[in-house]
Each structure stands twice: as C-alpha cells, then as structure tokens.
Amino acid sequence: MRPGEADNSGHSGVSAYHAVEHKVLREGRRRSAQHPPLNILKDFFLQMYNGANTAGEVDPRLDEKGGVKNDNLRPVLDRDGPVPFGDYLSYAARQREHEDLGSVANTSEKGGSGTSLPYPELTADEAERLNARRALRSAGWWAVFYLITTDILGPSNAPYALSQVGYVPGIILYTVMGIMACYTGLLLWYLFLKLDSDLYPVKTYSDLVERIFGRAARHCVNILQSVQLIVNVGTICLSNGQSLSQISKGHLCFAVCIVIWAFVGMAIGQIRTLKNFSWLANSAVWMNLLIIFMSMGFVAHSPPNYAAAEAAYGITQGPIVTEAFVSLPLANKVNGIMNMVFAYGGAMIFPEMLAEMRRPWDFWKGMVCAQALIFTAYLMYGIFVYHYQGQYVLGIAYQGVSKYSWQTIGNVFGLITGIIAAGLYGNIGIKVAYYNIIEGLFNGPPLTSKPGRVIWTGMVALYWSLAFIVGAAIPQVQTISGLVAAVCIMQFTYTFPPLMIFGYLVLRDGRDSRGVFHMGQGLSAGGTKWVLFKWANFILFLAALSLACLGMYGSGTAISDTFKTSQATSFGCLPPV
C-alpha cells in the first residue's frame, strides 16, 4: 500500500502513520530516558537509503513536508528487556512465510487493510503501528541495484590501485575481492532473512550485530560507522579542494581550498529534508559515468600530468612504465590493495536497503548485478588509465591529464558529484544524531522548531569542521582512502559478516529444547556440513581481520612516506598535485 491509498478499514497509509506518530515518539522518548547512553548513536546510517523509488514516486519514508518519519527509528513492540533469540527466529520465519504468500505485495501495491497479519496476538495499537511501518516497504530489487551502484560507482582511484601492484595481482585481487564481497553480501542477506520481522525489524547493520553479539558490539559498530562517515566527508572535502586548486592553477592556498568546501558543506547542511536531496543523488551516478568516459578519452589523447606526479610522489618525468608485477615496498602495495577495497564498500548499508524492500528475498538479484557492474567498471577503467599513464597515475585519475582545459572539465564535474555525496552523508549523519542525542538523550526540542533549527546549525558547523580537520591534516587522497578502507570498510564488507554467520549458527545450534544455550553444543552441533561451514567462516574472519591489520600498517606507513616526498603538508598552502 502506498502512502495516500485507502485501505479497507477507511485509513490511508499516511493517516495510519499520523494516528500513531505521537504515541511512538512519546514511547521512544520514555525508552531513551530509561537507557540514555544506549541510544546515542542508534541507527546512524538508517537514512542512507535515499531515492529508492526510481520511477519518480514520492519516497515513502518521508512525510508530506519531506521530513523523516520517526516511526522508522523506533521498535514496533513496547517490550522491555532483552528479546530471546528464539523469538527473533520464530517471528522471522513467520514473516518470510507471509511474504511468500504474497500478502505484503498485495498490501503495498493494491491497497488493503493489512489486517491479514501472521501475528494474531498483537493489540490493536501494535497492529496499527505495524501496518504503518509495513506501508513503508516498497522497494524492489532494481532499486537495490541502482542504490548500490549510485553509492559506490566512481572508480577514480582504480588506476592508482593497479599502479601499486601491477596488472596480474591487480586483476586477480579485484576478482577475488569481488567474489568474496558477493559472498559476504549473501551472508548479510541470509542473516536478515533469518532475524528480521515486522515485530522485530532489522533496520541497520548494528541491529544484526546486536542480535548476535549483544549491545556492546552494537556500540562498536555504530562508532565505526560514524568514523567512516566523517572520514568519507573529509576525503570528499580533500578531493574537492584538490580540484579547486588545479582549477586555480595553484594560486589559491590549498588549506583555503579545503576550507571553502567545508563552508559550502555547512551551507548545504542547512537543508534539513532528504526530499530536497533525492533528485541530486539520482543525477550523481550519471555525472560519474560521464566523468569516467570523458576522462578515458582525455587520457588516451594527453600525456600524463608530470608536474602533479612529481608534487605527489616525488618522481620526475621519464618513460611511462607499466608492469605485470610492480616492485614497490610492501606498504605501498598494501595501500594499493586497500584502495581496491573501496570498490566493494557498500555492505555497510545492505541491511538498510533490505529493510526498505517489499520482498527481501529478491535482494540477491540486485546485489549480485551491482557487484558485477562495479567489478567491471573499476577493473576496465583501472586497466585503461594505467596502460596510458603507468607510474604517473594520480589518486584521482581524471586529474592526471596534462591539458588544463581537460583537467578543468573533469574537476568541475567532480566538484558537483563530490559535494552532492558529501551533502547527503552530512545530512543523514547529523539528522539521525539529532534525533538520538538531542531529542532522545537530552529531551531537546523537535528539529522543526526554532530552537531545533539553532541546534541543527551548530551541529552542522561542528560536523563539517571535523571533516575539514580530517582532509587538511592528511592531504593525500590515495593514502587516506586506504586508511579508511583498512579501518572501516574492510570490517563491514569482509571481517564482520563471516563472524556474524559463525555467531548466528552457534546460537542457533546451541539451544536445547528449553531454549537454554550451551556453547559446546553450539560449536559442534548441526551436522558435519554445518560444522565445517561454521569454522570455515571463522577462519575467513581471521584472514580478513589479518588483512585489515596489515592494511592499517601499510596505509599508515604510506602516509608517513608520502609526507616525506610530497610537497603538501598538514594544513599547508602547497597542493599535493
């Protein structure tokens, strides 16, 4: 049922929502007051999923004014205390059975009362709240495909990654990492299907983690998500500052170039509704594709930007060298591998996408197709640019052409897509932080009020100030990208999913007939195949964690080495390219 369509009980989807909105908000504040420290960073990335309805329909997660519906941030049931693991499993099984029968599709597409629920034990109020939330699930698998490619597509660092390892390791690593990213994405999909229900919805990555490992693990994941979001925005400020510096031909102090984009972000951050961002986000993917194809044409008809390469790496002009295997220090190679990880960094928002789907079972179609497209785009673009520019490729590939007019075209489009992405990340992060810290923890004013506006403005300034510090302190796109990949992206894509499936299977197999958990039984029960599967995933977790630690070492060393050769310094005026 879409918002605004009448159901058989005489309520519309929007009316049903507004009928319970105030009750939900009051209950949410009560629970936040009881457990304030536990709600500070709750669901930080919930609203990352934006623009799901690609056919031009109204986003069902927004109210008439374009604001985020707070009901999506609250639990459906008013239940105190921890939920038994068996309840998650049983309700999820009933939910999947209900979806298989087509009731959810009929309710969302044709309109209906939504009373044919698999939960007869619900009170009238709980059933109404559940129906309101169910109406928000409207995305199909094509929307998932679109969103993953929109979030990730932009392979400007792929040539640099190949230049650090060579053709053969680069192709092999992109392929293996793509296959493993697809596998871990399927693990997240499987866990969602087994643990999500309308009564106990999984809305974020941290929801999945909490149901398996507890609330402390949830807080760790939330903090890691927050770090990644801030560093991503800081990296965008840095790359936009680098573009502006090239456009000005170095006549503008580089730190000032970054400050300018921090102020632009503060101005854009005053937009408080996601609705005003949706069409910009949808257009960004097409501009990214335009940058890819234009820069390939420019690179094929222009020598490398030798001056920028000397400023960035300290290498002088000479013959272009491309190698099957590159002889570079280990730290450089590891940093290159961490830049490859960026291609598969969308796993953190997979649960958010699944939470918006009408039929979550179909998620695998969109995810697999998106990963295949991303793998092809990154690898082909990386090989093409590396072939023409060799060791002179830059961390932002389209800045590596020597002709100023062509540089400027790529930089202008890059500025537009960069500020759109940064604005979206900032809006989402600040908004959810406001709901959980200001309204939830401190019982502050609503975001739509005048005092809320003042507080929002201060939070925007603080957020973008932190992003400026990140970008200006480490003015090296290629190394800071590797660092955030090692610290954050590696965990969400490669490290956590195998550990989560291991923990889930141990919990599932370790319960006796009374629901009491026994660790020994959980580790050894389930049959030979399941036991092997458990321990294979645990070994994969250890391998991914080892690679992440190696990536942190390599990226940290690369940052130190680059400062020795690059002309750029922290908060300095000389640009890195």
Coordinates of C-alpha atoms in Angstrom, one line a residue:
M1 CA 0.0 0.0 0.0
R2 CA 1.5 3.3 -1.0
P3 CA 1.1 6.4 1.2
G4 CA -2.2 8.0 0.5
E5 CA -4.0 4.9 -0.8
A6 CA -7.1 4.0 1.2
D7 CA -7.2 0.6 2.9
N8 CA -10.3 -1.4 3.7
S9 CA -10.6 0.0 7.2
G10 CA -11.0 3.5 5.9
H11 CA -7.5 4.7 6.8
S12 CA -4.8 5.8 4.4
G13 CA -1.2 4.8 4.8
V14 CA -0.3 8.4 5.7
S15 CA -3.3 8.7 8.1
A16 CA -2.4 5.4 9.7
Y17 CA 1.0 6.7 10.3
H18 CA 0.0 10.0 11.7
A19 CA -2.5 8.3 14.0
V20 CA 0.3 6.6 15.9
E21 CA 3.2 9.0 15.4
H22 CA 2.8 10.9 18.7
K23 CA 2.4 7.7 20.6
V24 CA 5.6 6.3 19.0
L25 CA 7.5 9.5 19.8
R26 CA 6.3 9.6 23.4
E27 CA 7.2 5.9 23.9
G28 CA 10.6 6.4 22.2
R29 CA 11.5 9.3 24.5
R30 CA 10.4 7.2 27.5
R31 CA 12.7 4.4 26.5
S32 CA 15.6 6.8 25.7
A33 CA 15.2 8.4 29.1
Q34 CA 15.5 4.9 30.7
H35 CA 18.6 4.0 28.8
P36 CA 20.2 7.3 27.5
P37 CA 23.7 6.1 26.8
L38 CA 22.4 3.2 24.7
N39 CA 20.6 5.4 22.2
I40 CA 23.2 8.0 21.4
L41 CA 24.3 6.5 18.0
K42 CA 21.3 4.3 17.3
D43 CA 20.6 3.7 13.6
F44 CA 23.2 6.2 12.4
F45 CA 23.0 5.0 8.8
L46 CA 19.3 4.3 8.7
Q47 CA 18.5 7.1 6.3
M48 CA 21.5 6.4 4.0
Y49 CA 19.0 4.6 1.8
N50 CA 17.6 7.5 -0.2
G51 CA 15.9 7.7 -3.5
A52 CA 14.6 4.1 -3.6
N53 CA 11.7 4.8 -5.8
T54 CA 13.5 5.4 -9.1
A55 CA 10.2 5.8 -11.0
G56 CA 9.7 9.3 -9.7
E57 CA 7.3 8.3 -6.9
V58 CA 7.3 10.0 -3.5
D59 CA 9.7 8.5 -1.1
P60 CA 7.5 6.5 1.4
R61 CA 9.9 7.2 4.2
L62 CA 9.2 11.0 4.1
D63 CA 6.2 12.8 5.4
E64 CA 4.3 15.5 3.5
K65 CA 6.9 18.1 4.5
G66 CA 9.8 16.0 3.4
G67 CA 10.9 15.1 6.9
V68 CA 12.0 11.7 8.1
K69 CA 9.3 9.7 9.7
N70 CA 10.5 9.0 13.3
D71 CA 8.5 5.7 13.4
N72 CA 11.2 4.2 11.3
L73 CA 13.7 4.8 14.1
R74 CA 11.6 3.1 16.9
P75 CA 10.8 -0.5 17.7
V76 CA 7.3 -1.8 16.8
L77 CA 6.6 -3.6 20.1
D78 CA 6.6 -2.0 23.5
R79 CA 8.7 -4.7 25.1
D80 CA 11.1 -4.1 27.9
G81 CA 14.2 -6.2 28.5
P82 CA 16.2 -8.4 26.0
V83 CA 14.4 -10.4 23.4
P84 CA 15.1 -14.2 23.4
F85 CA 17.0 -15.3 20.4
G86 CA 14.3 -17.9 19.7
D87 CA 11.7 -15.1 19.3
Y88 CA 13.7 -13.5 16.5
L89 CA 13.9 -16.8 14.7
S90 CA 10.3 -17.7 15.0
Y91 CA 8.9 -14.3 14.1
A92 CA 11.3 -14.1 11.1
A93 CA 10.2 -17.5 9.9
R94 CA 6.5 -16.4 10.1
Q95 CA 7.4 -13.1 8.3
R96 CA 9.1 -14.9 5.4
E97 CA 6.2 -17.3 5.1
H98 CA 3.8 -14.3 5.0
E99 CA 5.9 -12.7 2.2
D100 CA 6.0 -15.9 0.2
L101 CA 2.2 -16.0 0.2
G102 CA 2.2 -12.5 -1.4
S103 CA 0.3 -10.7 1.4
V104 CA 2.9 -8.0 1.7
A105 CA 3.0 -7.3 -2.1
N106 CA -0.8 -7.2 -2.2
T107 CA -0.9 -4.8 0.7
S108 CA 1.7 -2.4 -0.7
E109 CA 0.7 -2.4 -4.3
K110 CA -3.1 -2.8 -4.4
G111 CA -4.2 -1.3 -1.1
G112 CA -5.6 -3.3 1.7
S113 CA -6.4 -3.3 5.4
G114 CA -3.1 -5.0 6.2
T115 CA -5.1 -7.0 8.9
S116 CA -4.2 -10.4 7.4
L117 CA -1.1 -10.4 9.6
P118 CA 0.7 -13.5 10.9
Y119 CA 0.6 -12.1 14.4
P120 CA -2.9 -12.5 15.9
E121 CA -1.5 -11.9 19.4
L122 CA -1.0 -8.2 18.7
T123 CA -3.1 -5.5 20.3
A124 CA -5.0 -3.1 18.0
D125 CA -2.4 -0.3 18.6
E126 CA 0.5 -2.6 17.9
A127 CA -1.2 -3.9 14.7
E128 CA -1.8 -0.3 13.5
R129 CA 1.8 0.6 14.1
L130 CA 2.9 -2.5 12.3
N131 CA 0.7 -1.7 9.3
A132 CA 2.1 1.9 9.1
R133 CA 5.6 0.6 9.1
R134 CA 4.8 -2.1 6.5
A135 CA 3.5 0.5 4.1
L136 CA 7.0 2.0 4.0
R137 CA 8.4 -1.2 2.4
S138 CA 8.1 -0.6 -1.3
A139 CA 11.5 -1.0 -3.0
G140 CA 12.2 -3.8 -5.5
W141 CA 15.5 -5.4 -6.4
W142 CA 16.1 -2.9 -9.2
A143 CA 16.1 -0.2 -6.6
V144 CA 18.8 -2.1 -4.7
F145 CA 20.9 -2.4 -7.9
Y146 CA 20.5 1.3 -8.5
L147 CA 21.4 2.4 -5.0
I148 CA 24.5 0.2 -4.6
T149 CA 25.9 1.5 -7.9
T150 CA 25.0 5.1 -7.0
D151 CA 26.8 4.8 -3.7
I152 CA 29.9 3.1 -5.0
L153 CA 30.3 3.8 -8.7
G154 CA 33.2 6.3 -9.2
P155 CA 36.4 4.4 -9.9
S156 CA 38.8 7.3 -10.0
N157 CA 41.2 5.5 -7.6
A158 CA 41.3 2.2 -9.5
P159 CA 44.2 3.2 -11.8
Y160 CA 46.3 4.2 -8.7
A161 CA 45.5 0.8 -7.1
L162 CA 46.7 -1.1 -10.1
S163 CA 49.9 1.1 -10.4
Q164 CA 50.8 -0.1 -6.9
V165 CA 50.6 -3.8 -7.5
G166 CA 50.7 -4.3 -11.3
Y167 CA 48.4 -5.9 -13.9
V168 CA 48.4 -9.5 -12.7
P169 CA 48.0 -9.0 -9.0
G170 CA 45.5 -6.2 -9.6
I171 CA 43.3 -8.2 -11.8
I172 CA 43.4 -11.3 -9.5
L173 CA 42.8 -9.2 -6.4
Y174 CA 39.9 -7.2 -7.9
T175 CA 38.3 -10.6 -9.0
V176 CA 38.9 -12.4 -5.7
M177 CA 37.8 -9.5 -3.6
G178 CA 34.7 -9.1 -5.8
I179 CA 33.7 -12.7 -5.3
M180 CA 34.3 -12.5 -1.6
A181 CA 32.3 -9.3 -1.4
C182 CA 29.5 -11.0 -3.2
Y183 CA 29.7 -13.9 -0.8
T184 CA 29.7 -11.7 2.3
G185 CA 26.8 -9.8 0.9
L186 CA 24.8 -13.0 0.6
L187 CA 25.7 -13.8 4.2
L188 CA 24.2 -10.5 5.3
W189 CA 21.1 -11.2 3.2
Y190 CA 20.8 -14.7 4.8
L191 CA 21.1 -13.2 8.3
F192 CA 18.5 -10.6 7.5
L193 CA 16.0 -13.2 6.3
K194 CA 16.6 -15.2 9.5
L195 CA 16.4 -12.4 12.0
D196 CA 14.1 -9.7 10.6
S197 CA 10.4 -9.4 11.1
D198 CA 7.8 -6.7 11.2
L199 CA 7.6 -7.0 15.0
Y200 CA 11.4 -7.0 15.5
P201 CA 12.6 -5.2 12.4
V202 CA 16.3 -5.2 11.3
K203 CA 16.9 -1.6 10.1
T204 CA 20.7 -1.2 10.3
Y205 CA 23.9 -3.2 10.3
S206 CA 24.2 -2.6 14.0
D207 CA 20.8 -4.3 14.5
L208 CA 22.1 -7.5 13.1
V209 CA 25.3 -7.3 15.2
E210 CA 23.3 -6.7 18.4
R211 CA 21.1 -9.7 17.9
I212 CA 24.0 -12.0 17.7
F213 CA 26.7 -10.4 19.9
G214 CA 24.8 -8.0 22.2
R215 CA 24.6 -4.3 22.8
A216 CA 28.3 -3.6 23.4
A217 CA 29.1 -4.9 19.9
R218 CA 26.3 -2.7 18.5
H219 CA 28.0 0.4 20.0
C220 CA 31.4 -0.6 18.5
V221 CA 29.7 -0.9 15.1
N222 CA 28.0 2.4 15.5
I223 CA 31.2 4.2 16.4
L224 CA 33.0 2.6 13.4
Q225 CA 30.2 3.7 11.1
S226 CA 30.5 7.2 12.5
V227 CA 34.2 7.3 11.9
Q228 CA 33.8 6.1 8.3
L229 CA 31.1 8.7 7.6
I230 CA 33.2 11.6 8.9
V231 CA 36.4 10.4 7.1
N232 CA 34.4 9.9 3.9
V233 CA 33.2 13.5 4.0
G234 CA 36.7 14.7 4.9
T235 CA 38.0 12.8 1.9
I236 CA 35.5 14.5 -0.4
C237 CA 36.5 17.9 1.0
L238 CA 40.1 17.0 0.3
S239 CA 39.4 15.8 -3.3
N240 CA 37.2 18.9 -4.0
G241 CA 39.9 21.1 -2.6
Q242 CA 42.4 19.4 -4.8
S243 CA 40.2 20.0 -7.8
L244 CA 39.7 23.7 -6.9
S245 CA 43.5 24.1 -6.5
Q246 CA 44.1 22.7 -10.0
I247 CA 41.4 25.0 -11.4
S248 CA 43.1 28.0 -9.8
K249 CA 46.5 26.7 -11.1
G250 CA 47.8 26.7 -7.5
H251 CA 47.3 30.4 -6.9
L252 CA 44.9 29.7 -4.0
C253 CA 46.3 28.3 -0.7
F254 CA 45.4 24.6 -0.6
A255 CA 44.2 24.7 3.0
V256 CA 41.9 27.6 1.9
C257 CA 40.6 25.4 -0.9
I258 CA 39.5 22.8 1.6
V259 CA 38.1 25.4 3.9
I260 CA 35.9 26.7 1.1
W261 CA 34.3 23.3 0.6
A262 CA 33.8 22.9 4.3
F263 CA 31.9 26.2 4.3
V264 CA 29.9 25.1 1.2
G265 CA 29.1 21.9 3.1
M266 CA 27.9 24.0 6.1
A267 CA 25.6 26.0 3.8
I268 CA 24.2 22.8 2.1
G269 CA 23.9 21.2 5.5
Q270 CA 21.2 23.7 6.5
I271 CA 18.8 21.8 4.3
R272 CA 17.1 19.5 6.8
T273 CA 15.0 17.3 4.5
L274 CA 16.2 14.4 2.5
K275 CA 13.5 15.0 -0.1
N276 CA 15.4 18.0 -1.4
F277 CA 18.5 15.9 -2.0
S278 CA 16.9 12.9 -3.8
W279 CA 17.0 14.2 -7.3
L280 CA 20.6 15.4 -6.9
A281 CA 21.6 11.9 -5.7
N282 CA 19.9 10.3 -8.6
S283 CA 21.7 12.6 -11.1
A284 CA 25.1 12.0 -9.5
V285 CA 25.5 8.5 -10.9
W286 CA 25.1 9.8 -14.5
M287 CA 27.7 12.5 -13.9
N288 CA 30.1 9.9 -12.5
L289 CA 29.6 7.8 -15.7
L290 CA 30.2 11.0 -17.8
I291 CA 33.4 11.6 -15.9
I292 CA 34.6 8.0 -16.5
F293 CA 34.0 8.1 -20.2
M294 CA 35.4 11.7 -20.7
S295 CA 38.5 11.0 -18.7
M296 CA 39.2 7.9 -20.7
G297 CA 39.1 9.9 -23.8
F298 CA 41.3 12.6 -22.3
V299 CA 43.8 10.1 -21.0
A300 CA 44.1 8.5 -24.4
H301 CA 44.9 11.8 -26.1
S302 CA 47.0 13.5 -23.4
P303 CA 50.4 12.8 -21.8
P304 CA 50.4 12.3 -18.0
N305 CA 50.4 15.3 -15.7
Y306 CA 54.1 15.0 -14.9
A307 CA 54.2 18.1 -12.6
A308 CA 51.4 16.8 -10.5
A309 CA 53.0 13.3 -10.2
E310 CA 56.3 14.9 -9.1
A311 CA 54.4 17.0 -6.5
A312 CA 52.5 14.0 -5.2
Y313 CA 55.2 11.2 -5.4
G314 CA 58.5 12.9 -6.0
I315 CA 59.1 11.2 -9.3
T316 CA 60.4 13.1 -12.3
Q317 CA 59.4 13.0 -15.9
G318 CA 60.6 9.9 -17.9
P319 CA 59.3 6.9 -19.9
I320 CA 55.9 5.6 -19.0
V321 CA 56.3 2.2 -17.4
T322 CA 53.6 -0.4 -16.9
E323 CA 54.4 -3.8 -15.3
A324 CA 52.7 -7.1 -14.7
F325 CA 54.3 -7.2 -11.3
V326 CA 55.4 -3.9 -9.7
S327 CA 58.5 -3.8 -7.5
L328 CA 57.4 -1.4 -4.7
P329 CA 57.7 -1.6 -0.9
L330 CA 55.2 -3.7 0.9
A331 CA 53.5 -0.7 2.4
N332 CA 52.7 0.8 -1.0
K333 CA 51.3 -2.5 -2.3
V334 CA 49.1 -2.9 0.8
N335 CA 47.9 0.7 0.4
G336 CA 47.0 -0.1 -3.2
I337 CA 45.0 -3.1 -2.1
M338 CA 43.1 -1.1 0.4
N339 CA 42.2 1.3 -2.3
M340 CA 40.7 -1.7 -4.1
V341 CA 38.5 -2.4 -1.1
F342 CA 36.7 0.9 -1.8
A343 CA 35.1 -0.7 -4.8
Y344 CA 33.2 -3.1 -2.6
G345 CA 32.4 -0.7 0.3
G346 CA 28.6 -0.8 0.1
A347 CA 28.0 -3.7 2.5
M348 CA 27.5 -1.3 5.5
I349 CA 24.1 -0.1 4.1
F350 CA 22.9 -3.5 2.8
P351 CA 20.6 -4.0 5.9
E352 CA 19.1 -0.5 5.3
M353 CA 18.3 -1.5 1.7
L354 CA 16.8 -4.8 2.8
A355 CA 14.7 -3.0 5.4
E356 CA 13.0 -1.0 2.6
M357 CA 12.3 -3.9 0.3
R358 CA 8.8 -5.2 -0.3
R359 CA 10.2 -8.7 -0.8
P360 CA 13.7 -9.0 0.8
W361 CA 14.2 -12.4 -0.7
D362 CA 14.9 -10.7 -4.1
F363 CA 17.8 -8.7 -2.7
W364 CA 20.4 -11.1 -4.0
K365 CA 19.5 -10.2 -7.6
G366 CA 20.2 -6.5 -7.3
M367 CA 23.3 -7.1 -5.1
V368 CA 24.9 -9.6 -7.5
C369 CA 24.1 -7.5 -10.6
A370 CA 25.5 -4.3 -8.9
Q371 CA 28.7 -6.1 -7.7
A372 CA 29.2 -7.4 -11.3
L373 CA 28.8 -3.9 -12.8
I374 CA 31.1 -2.4 -10.2
F375 CA 33.8 -5.0 -10.7
T376 CA 33.7 -4.5 -14.5
A377 CA 33.7 -0.7 -14.3
Y378 CA 36.6 -0.5 -11.8
L379 CA 38.8 -3.1 -13.4
M380 CA 38.3 -1.8 -17.0
Y381 CA 38.8 1.8 -16.1
G382 CA 41.8 1.0 -14.0
I383 CA 43.5 -1.1 -16.7
F384 CA 42.8 1.6 -19.4
V385 CA 44.2 4.5 -17.4
Y386 CA 47.2 2.6 -16.1
H387 CA 48.0 1.5 -19.6
Y388 CA 48.3 5.1 -20.8
Q389 CA 49.8 6.7 -17.6
G390 CA 51.8 4.0 -15.9
Q391 CA 53.5 5.1 -12.7
Y392 CA 52.3 8.7 -13.2
V393 CA 48.6 8.0 -12.4
L394 CA 47.2 10.1 -9.6
G395 CA 44.9 9.1 -6.8
I396 CA 42.1 11.0 -8.6
A397 CA 42.6 9.7 -12.1
Y398 CA 40.9 12.5 -14.1
Q399 CA 43.3 15.0 -12.6
G400 CA 46.2 13.2 -14.3
V401 CA 45.8 14.7 -17.8
S402 CA 48.3 17.5 -18.7
K403 CA 45.9 19.7 -20.7
Y404 CA 44.4 22.3 -18.4
S405 CA 41.1 22.6 -20.2
W406 CA 40.5 18.8 -19.9
Q407 CA 41.6 18.9 -16.2
T408 CA 39.0 21.6 -15.6
I409 CA 36.2 19.7 -17.2
G410 CA 36.8 16.7 -15.1
N411 CA 37.3 18.8 -11.9
V412 CA 34.1 20.7 -12.4
F413 CA 32.0 17.6 -12.7
G414 CA 33.9 16.0 -9.8
L415 CA 33.2 19.0 -7.7
I416 CA 29.5 18.7 -8.3
T417 CA 29.2 15.0 -7.6
G418 CA 31.5 15.3 -4.6
I419 CA 29.5 18.0 -2.9
I420 CA 26.3 16.1 -3.6
A421 CA 27.7 13.0 -1.9
A422 CA 29.1 15.0 1.0
G423 CA 25.9 16.8 1.5
L424 CA 23.9 13.6 1.6
Y425 CA 26.3 11.9 4.0
G426 CA 26.3 15.0 6.2
N427 CA 22.6 15.5 6.2
I428 CA 21.9 11.8 7.1
G429 CA 24.5 11.6 9.8
I430 CA 23.6 14.9 11.5
K431 CA 19.8 14.3 11.3
V432 CA 19.9 10.8 12.9
A433 CA 22.4 12.1 15.5
Y434 CA 20.0 14.9 16.3
Y435 CA 17.1 12.5 16.8
N436 CA 19.1 10.3 19.1
I437 CA 21.2 12.7 21.0
I438 CA 19.3 16.0 21.2
E439 CA 15.7 14.6 21.2
G440 CA 16.4 11.2 22.7
L441 CA 19.2 11.8 25.2
F442 CA 18.5 15.3 26.3
N443 CA 14.8 15.6 25.5
G444 CA 15.6 18.6 23.4
P445 CA 13.3 20.5 21.0
P446 CA 12.0 19.0 17.8
L447 CA 14.1 19.5 14.7
T448 CA 11.3 21.5 13.1
S449 CA 11.1 24.1 15.9
K450 CA 13.1 27.3 16.1
P451 CA 15.4 26.1 18.9
G452 CA 15.9 22.9 16.9
R453 CA 17.0 25.0 13.9
V454 CA 19.6 26.8 16.1
I455 CA 20.9 23.5 17.5
W456 CA 21.0 21.9 14.0
T457 CA 23.0 24.9 12.7
G458 CA 25.6 24.3 15.4
M459 CA 25.8 20.6 14.7
V460 CA 26.3 21.2 11.0
A461 CA 29.2 23.6 11.8
L462 CA 30.8 21.1 14.1
Y463 CA 30.4 18.2 11.7
W464 CA 32.0 20.0 8.7
S465 CA 34.7 21.4 10.9
L466 CA 35.7 17.8 11.8
A467 CA 35.6 16.9 8.1
F468 CA 37.9 19.8 7.3
I469 CA 40.4 18.7 10.0
V470 CA 40.5 15.2 8.5
G471 CA 41.0 16.4 5.0
A472 CA 43.6 19.1 5.8
A473 CA 45.6 17.0 8.3
I474 CA 46.3 14.2 5.7
P475 CA 46.3 15.9 2.3
Q476 CA 46.7 12.6 0.4
V477 CA 43.6 11.2 -1.2
Q478 CA 45.2 7.9 -2.1
T479 CA 46.5 7.2 1.4
I480 CA 43.6 8.4 3.4
S481 CA 41.3 6.3 1.2
G482 CA 43.5 3.3 2.0
L483 CA 43.4 4.1 5.7
V484 CA 39.6 4.4 6.0
A485 CA 39.3 1.2 3.9
A486 CA 41.5 -0.7 6.3
V487 CA 39.9 0.6 9.5
C488 CA 36.3 0.6 8.5
I489 CA 35.3 -0.7 5.1
M490 CA 37.3 -3.9 5.4
Q491 CA 35.4 -4.7 8.6
F492 CA 31.9 -4.2 7.3
T493 CA 32.5 -6.0 4.0
Y494 CA 34.9 -8.8 4.8
T495 CA 35.5 -9.2 8.5
F496 CA 32.1 -8.9 10.3
P497 CA 29.8 -11.0 8.0
P498 CA 31.8 -14.3 8.4
L499 CA 32.0 -13.7 12.2
M500 CA 28.3 -12.9 12.3
I501 CA 27.3 -16.0 10.5
F502 CA 29.5 -18.0 12.8
G503 CA 27.9 -16.5 15.9
Y504 CA 24.4 -16.9 14.4
L505 CA 24.9 -20.6 13.8
V506 CA 26.5 -21.2 17.2
L507 CA 23.5 -19.5 18.8
R508 CA 21.0 -21.4 16.6
D509 CA 22.6 -24.8 17.2
G510 CA 23.5 -24.3 20.8
R511 CA 19.9 -24.1 22.2
D512 CA 18.3 -27.1 23.8
S513 CA 14.6 -27.9 23.8
R514 CA 14.0 -25.5 26.6
G515 CA 15.8 -22.7 24.8
V516 CA 18.9 -22.8 27.1
F517 CA 22.2 -22.1 25.3
H518 CA 25.2 -24.4 25.6
M519 CA 28.4 -23.1 24.0
G520 CA 29.9 -26.6 23.4
Q521 CA 26.8 -27.8 21.7
G522 CA 26.7 -24.7 19.5
L523 CA 30.3 -25.2 18.3
S524 CA 29.8 -28.8 17.4
A525 CA 26.1 -29.4 16.6
G526 CA 24.3 -29.1 13.3
G527 CA 25.8 -31.9 11.3
T528 CA 29.1 -32.2 9.6
K529 CA 28.4 -29.8 6.8
W530 CA 27.2 -27.0 9.1
V531 CA 30.1 -27.5 11.5
L532 CA 32.6 -27.2 8.6
F533 CA 30.7 -24.2 7.3
K534 CA 30.9 -22.5 10.7
W535 CA 34.6 -23.0 11.1
A536 CA 35.4 -22.1 7.5
N537 CA 33.7 -18.7 8.1
F538 CA 35.6 -18.3 11.4
I539 CA 38.8 -18.8 9.5
L540 CA 37.7 -16.4 6.9
F541 CA 37.0 -13.8 9.6
L542 CA 40.6 -14.3 11.0
A543 CA 42.0 -13.9 7.5
A544 CA 40.0 -10.7 6.8
L545 CA 41.0 -9.3 10.2
S546 CA 44.7 -10.0 9.5
L547 CA 44.4 -8.3 6.1
A548 CA 42.7 -5.3 7.8
C549 CA 45.5 -5.0 10.3
L550 CA 48.1 -5.3 7.5
G551 CA 46.2 -2.6 5.7
M552 CA 46.3 -0.3 8.7
Y553 CA 50.1 -0.8 8.8
G554 CA 50.5 -0.3 5.1
S555 CA 48.3 2.8 4.9
G556 CA 50.0 4.3 8.0
T557 CA 53.4 3.7 6.6
A558 CA 52.4 5.1 3.2
I559 CA 51.1 8.2 4.8
S560 CA 54.4 8.7 6.6
D561 CA 56.4 8.0 3.4
T562 CA 54.2 10.3 1.3
F563 CA 54.7 13.2 3.6
K564 CA 58.5 12.8 3.0
T565 CA 58.2 13.0 -0.8
S566 CA 55.0 15.1 -1.3
Q567 CA 55.2 18.9 -1.3
A568 CA 51.9 19.1 0.6
T569 CA 52.0 19.4 4.4
S570 CA 49.2 19.3 7.1
F571 CA 47.2 22.5 6.9
G572 CA 49.7 23.9 4.5
C573 CA 49.3 26.1 1.3
L574 CA 51.2 23.9 -1.2
P575 CA 48.8 21.5 -3.0
P576 CA 49.5 17.8 -3.2
V577 CA 49.3 17.7 -7.0

